[in-house]
CSV table of C-alpha atoms in Angstrom, one decimal:
chain,number,residue,atom,x,y,z
A,5,MET,CA,0.0,0.0,0.0
A,6,THR,CA,1.3,3.4,-1.0
A,7,THR,CA,0.6,6.4,1.3
A,8,VAL,CA,1.0,10.1,0.9
A,9,LYS,CA,4.1,9.9,3.1
A,10,ASN,CA,5.7,7.3,0.8
A,11,ILE,CA,5.4,9.7,-2.1
A,12,TYR,CA,6.5,12.6,-0.1
A,13,ASP,CA,9.5,10.6,1.2
A,14,TYR,CA,10.5,9.7,-2.4
A,15,ILE,CA,10.4,13.3,-3.5
A,16,ASN,CA,12.4,14.3,-0.4
A,17,SER,CA,15.0,11.7,-1.4
A,18,ILE,CA,15.6,13.2,-4.8
A,19,ALA,CA,14.8,16.9,-4.1
A,20,PRO,CA,15.2,17.4,-0.3
A,21,TYR,CA,12.6,19.8,1.1
A,22,GLU,CA,15.3,21.4,3.3
A,23,SER,CA,16.8,22.8,0.0
A,24,GLN,CA,13.8,24.9,-0.8
A,25,GLU,CA,14.1,28.7,-0.6
A,26,GLU,CA,13.2,30.4,2.7
A,27,TRP,CA,10.2,32.1,1.2
A,28,ASP,CA,8.8,28.9,-0.4
A,29,ASN,CA,6.1,26.6,1.0
A,30,SER,CA,6.8,23.3,-0.5
A,31,GLY,CA,5.8,20.0,1.2
A,32,HIS,CA,2.7,18.3,2.4
A,33,LEU,CA,0.1,21.0,2.6
A,34,VAL,CA,-3.3,19.4,2.7
A,35,GLY,CA,-4.6,16.1,4.1
A,36,ASP,CA,-3.3,13.1,6.0
A,37,PHE,CA,0.2,11.7,5.6
A,38,ARG,CA,-1.2,8.2,6.4
A,39,GLN,CA,-3.8,8.3,3.6
A,40,GLU,CA,-3.6,5.5,1.0
A,41,VAL,CA,-3.0,6.7,-2.5
A,42,LYS,CA,-4.5,4.8,-5.4
A,43,LYS,CA,-4.9,7.7,-7.8
A,44,CYS,CA,-2.7,10.8,-8.0
A,45,VAL,CA,-3.3,13.8,-10.2
A,46,MET,CA,-0.3,15.8,-11.3
A,47,ALA,CA,-0.2,19.4,-12.6
A,48,LEU,CA,2.0,22.5,-12.5
A,49,ASP,CA,-0.6,24.4,-10.4
A,50,ALA,CA,-3.3,23.3,-8.0
A,51,THR,CA,-6.0,25.5,-9.6
A,52,LYS,CA,-9.6,25.1,-8.8
A,53,ALA,CA,-10.1,23.3,-12.2
A,54,VAL,CA,-7.3,20.8,-11.3
A,55,CYS,CA,-8.8,20.2,-7.8
A,56,ARG,CA,-12.3,19.7,-9.2
A,57,PHE,CA,-10.9,17.2,-11.7
A,58,ALA,CA,-9.2,15.4,-8.9
A,59,ALA,CA,-12.4,15.2,-6.9
A,60,ASP,CA,-14.4,14.1,-10.0
A,61,ILE,CA,-12.1,11.1,-10.6
A,62,ASN,CA,-11.9,10.2,-6.9
A,63,ALA,CA,-8.2,10.9,-6.6
A,64,ASP,CA,-6.4,10.6,-3.3
A,65,LEU,CA,-3.6,13.1,-3.9
A,66,VAL,CA,-2.8,16.1,-6.0
A,67,LEU,CA,0.9,16.6,-6.7
A,68,THR,CA,2.0,19.9,-8.1
A,69,HIS,CA,5.1,22.0,-8.6
A,70,HIS,CA,3.7,25.3,-7.3
A,71,PRO,CA,2.3,25.3,-3.7
A,72,ILE,CA,-1.4,25.3,-3.3
A,73,ILE,CA,-0.8,27.5,-0.2
A,74,PHE,CA,1.7,30.3,-0.6
A,75,GLY,CA,2.2,32.2,2.7
A,76,GLY,CA,-0.5,32.5,5.3
A,77,ILE,CA,-4.2,32.2,4.5
A,78,SER,CA,-6.9,33.8,6.6
A,79,GLU,CA,-9.9,31.8,5.4
A,80,VAL,CA,-10.8,28.7,3.5
A,81,LEU,CA,-14.1,29.3,1.7
A,82,LYS,CA,-16.3,27.0,-0.2
A,83,GLY,CA,-15.2,26.7,-3.8
A,84,SER,CA,-11.6,27.5,-3.2
A,85,ALA,CA,-8.9,25.0,-4.2
A,86,VAL,CA,-8.0,24.2,-0.6
A,87,TYR,CA,-11.6,23.7,0.3
A,88,ILE,CA,-12.3,21.4,-2.7
A,89,LEU,CA,-9.4,19.1,-1.7
A,90,ALA,CA,-10.1,19.1,2.1
A,91,SER,CA,-13.8,18.5,1.7
A,92,SER,CA,-13.1,15.7,-0.8
A,93,GLY,CA,-10.5,14.0,1.4
A,94,ILE,CA,-7.7,14.7,-1.1
A,95,SER,CA,-4.2,15.4,0.1
A,96,ALA,CA,-1.8,17.9,-1.6
A,97,VAL,CA,2.0,17.7,-1.9
A,98,CYS,CA,4.0,20.3,-3.7
A,99,ALA,CA,7.6,20.3,-4.8
A,100,HIS,CA,8.7,23.8,-5.9
A,101,THR,CA,12.1,25.3,-5.4
A,102,ASN,CA,13.5,22.1,-4.0
A,103,PHE,CA,12.7,20.5,-7.3
A,104,ASP,CA,14.0,23.5,-9.2
A,105,VAL,CA,17.5,22.9,-7.9
A,106,ALA,CA,17.5,19.1,-7.8
A,107,ARG,CA,19.5,16.9,-10.0
A,108,GLY,CA,16.9,15.6,-12.5
A,109,GLY,CA,14.6,18.5,-11.5
A,110,ILE,CA,13.0,21.3,-13.4
A,111,ASN,CA,16.1,22.8,-15.0
A,112,ASP,CA,17.8,19.5,-15.8
A,113,ASN,CA,14.6,18.3,-17.4
A,114,LEU,CA,14.2,21.5,-19.4
A,115,ALA,CA,17.8,21.1,-20.7
A,116,SER,CA,16.9,17.5,-21.7
A,117,ILE,CA,13.7,18.7,-23.6
A,118,LEU,CA,15.7,21.3,-25.4
A,119,GLY,CA,18.5,18.8,-26.3
A,120,LEU,CA,21.3,20.5,-24.4
A,121,LYS,CA,24.5,18.5,-24.0
A,122,ASN,CA,27.4,18.7,-21.4
A,123,THR,CA,25.1,20.3,-18.8
A,124,ARG,CA,26.3,21.7,-15.5
A,125,HIS,CA,24.7,23.5,-12.6
A,126,ILE,CA,25.5,27.0,-11.4
A,127,ASN,CA,24.0,29.1,-8.6
A,128,GLY,CA,23.2,26.0,-6.6
A,129,GLY,CA,21.2,24.4,-9.4
A,130,LEU,CA,18.9,27.4,-10.0
A,131,ILE,CA,20.6,27.7,-13.4
A,132,VAL,CA,21.7,24.9,-15.8
A,133,VAL,CA,24.2,25.6,-18.6
A,134,GLY,CA,24.5,23.3,-21.6
A,135,GLU,CA,25.5,23.2,-25.3
A,136,LEU,CA,23.5,22.9,-28.5
A,137,ASP,CA,24.7,20.5,-31.2
A,138,GLY,CA,25.7,23.5,-33.3
A,139,GLU,CA,25.5,27.3,-33.5
A,140,MET,CA,22.1,28.9,-34.2
A,141,SER,CA,21.0,32.4,-34.8
A,142,ILE,CA,18.9,34.0,-32.1
A,143,ASP,CA,15.9,34.0,-34.5
A,144,ASP,CA,16.3,30.3,-35.2
A,145,PHE,CA,16.9,29.3,-31.6
A,146,ALA,CA,13.9,31.3,-30.4
A,147,GLU,CA,11.7,29.6,-32.9
A,148,TYR,CA,13.2,26.2,-31.8
A,149,VAL,CA,12.4,27.0,-28.1
A,150,SER,CA,8.9,28.1,-29.0
A,151,ASN,CA,8.1,25.0,-31.0
A,152,THR,CA,9.7,22.6,-28.6
A,153,LEU,CA,8.0,24.0,-25.5
A,154,SER,CA,4.7,24.7,-27.3
A,155,CYS,CA,4.8,28.4,-26.3
A,156,GLU,CA,1.7,30.5,-26.5
A,157,GLY,CA,4.0,33.5,-27.0
A,158,ILE,CA,7.7,34.2,-26.8
A,159,ARG,CA,9.8,37.3,-26.4
A,160,TYR,CA,13.5,37.6,-27.2
A,161,THR,CA,16.3,40.2,-27.8
A,162,ASP,CA,17.6,40.9,-31.3
A,163,THR,CA,21.3,40.2,-31.5
A,164,GLU,CA,23.8,39.2,-34.1
A,165,LYS,CA,25.6,37.0,-31.6
A,166,PRO,CA,25.4,33.3,-32.5
A,167,VAL,CA,24.0,30.9,-29.8
A,168,LYS,CA,26.0,27.8,-28.9
A,169,THR,CA,25.9,27.6,-25.1
A,170,VAL,CA,22.6,28.1,-23.3
A,171,ALA,CA,21.8,28.9,-19.7
A,172,LEU,CA,18.3,27.8,-18.4
A,173,GLY,CA,16.3,29.0,-15.5
A,174,GLY,CA,12.7,27.8,-15.6
A,175,GLY,CA,10.0,30.0,-14.2
A,176,ALA,CA,10.9,33.3,-12.7
A,177,CYS,CA,14.7,33.5,-12.7
A,178,GLU,CA,15.4,36.9,-14.2
A,179,GLU,CA,17.5,38.0,-11.2
A,180,TYR,CA,20.1,35.4,-12.3
A,181,ALA,CA,20.4,36.8,-15.8
A,182,ILE,CA,23.8,38.4,-15.4
A,183,GLU,CA,25.4,35.4,-13.8
A,184,ALA,CA,23.8,33.1,-16.4
A,185,LEU,CA,25.0,35.2,-19.3
A,186,GLY,CA,28.5,35.2,-17.9
A,187,GLU,CA,28.5,31.4,-18.6
A,188,ALA,CA,26.5,31.2,-21.8
A,189,ASP,CA,25.6,32.9,-25.1
A,190,CYS,CA,21.9,33.0,-24.4
A,191,PHE,CA,19.7,32.9,-21.2
A,192,VAL,CA,16.3,31.2,-21.4
A,193,THR,CA,13.8,31.8,-18.6
A,194,GLY,CA,10.1,31.9,-18.1
A,195,ASP,CA,9.4,35.5,-17.0
A,196,MET,CA,11.5,38.5,-17.8
A,197,LYS,CA,10.3,42.0,-17.4
A,198,TYR,CA,10.4,44.5,-20.2
A,199,HIS,CA,13.1,46.8,-18.7
A,200,LYS,CA,15.4,43.8,-18.0
A,201,MET,CA,15.0,42.7,-21.6
A,202,LEU,CA,15.6,46.2,-22.8
A,203,GLU,CA,18.8,46.4,-20.7
A,204,ALA,CA,20.0,43.1,-22.1
A,205,SER,CA,19.2,44.2,-25.7
A,206,GLU,CA,21.1,47.5,-25.3
A,207,ASN,CA,24.1,45.4,-24.2
A,208,GLY,CA,23.9,43.0,-27.1
A,209,LEU,CA,22.9,40.1,-24.9
A,210,ALA,CA,20.7,37.2,-26.0
A,211,VAL,CA,17.8,36.5,-23.7
A,212,ILE,CA,14.5,34.6,-24.3
A,213,SER,CA,11.4,34.9,-22.1
A,214,ALA,CA,9.5,31.8,-23.0
A,215,GLY,CA,6.7,31.8,-20.4
A,216,HIS,CA,6.5,30.6,-16.9
A,217,TYR,CA,4.1,27.7,-17.6
A,218,GLU,CA,6.0,26.6,-20.8
A,219,THR,CA,9.4,26.4,-19.1
A,220,GLU,CA,8.1,24.4,-16.1
A,221,CYS,CA,5.0,22.3,-17.0
A,222,LYS,CA,6.6,19.7,-19.2
A,223,PRO,CA,9.8,19.5,-17.0
A,224,PHE,CA,7.7,18.9,-13.9
A,225,LEU,CA,5.5,16.3,-15.5
A,226,MET,CA,8.6,14.3,-16.4
A,227,LEU,CA,8.5,13.2,-12.8
A,228,LYS,CA,5.5,11.1,-13.6
A,229,ASP,CA,7.6,8.3,-15.3
A,230,LYS,CA,9.8,7.9,-12.2
A,231,LEU,CA,6.8,7.8,-9.9
A,232,GLU,CA,5.0,5.2,-12.0
A,233,LYS,CA,8.1,2.9,-12.0
A,234,LEU,CA,8.4,3.1,-8.2
A,235,PHE,CA,4.7,3.0,-7.2
A,236,GLY,CA,3.1,0.4,-9.4
A,237,ASP,CA,-0.1,0.4,-7.3
A,238,VAL,CA,-0.8,4.0,-8.0
A,239,GLU,CA,-2.4,5.5,-11.1
A,240,PHE,CA,-0.7,8.8,-11.9
A,241,VAL,CA,-2.9,11.1,-14.0
A,242,GLU,CA,-1.9,14.3,-15.7
A,243,ALA,CA,-4.6,16.9,-15.2
A,244,PRO,CA,-6.3,17.8,-18.5
A,245,VAL,CA,-5.5,21.5,-18.4
A,246,ASP,CA,-3.7,23.9,-20.7
A,247,ASN,CA,-1.9,27.1,-19.9
A,248,PRO,CA,-4.5,29.3,-18.4
A,249,ILE,CA,-2.7,32.5,-19.5
A,250,LYS,CA,-3.5,32.9,-23.2
A,251,SER,CA,-1.7,34.9,-25.9
A,252,VAL,CA,-2.8,35.9,-29.4
């Protein structure tokens, strides 16, 4: 019998919860550690739609990258994500910044998806640097990133500098751009503000803002294969949701 704690303990073994950032709230956030898990729903975010889906299919656990509870909450109202899970007897476990920095975590998986070779970690694993098979123009590389990650929209700086080495920081990692670009020809992250991109552009630096969801969803769901091999008595189900933030 697999319990919530068994799955939590496995995640803790590959992405120790003690490695999460001080401001983070990863871990077991809703439910009972001792609860048996026969069906687990996986998603990037524990949105109300994801939680309703979990309740509809009688899941026992929702496993997400982003925490369902971020900071203190003053109330749990009917219809909220936490309420849906608690009232349905569904537990929630989240693996956020501890999975970002883990070997085989978000950024390693993102590097694998993009086909980077000879990868290495910098900044404690928050950034992964690797190499493309050959040089690409920034236009061609941005198109490749967009197609590979199924981006709704992508922004990048215009530069003549060819791209061979790439630094990756899935999600919100713009504060590491300078360090990343000291190690690579191009920095790919999820969210980069306009003025940061403008500054990079004026300095001839190649940066790509590919979307928070796009740079983390597929890399997080790659955890599903490992869980299925280890917990054969559990059905792991990807929540049927798309990026809720649309672009035209």
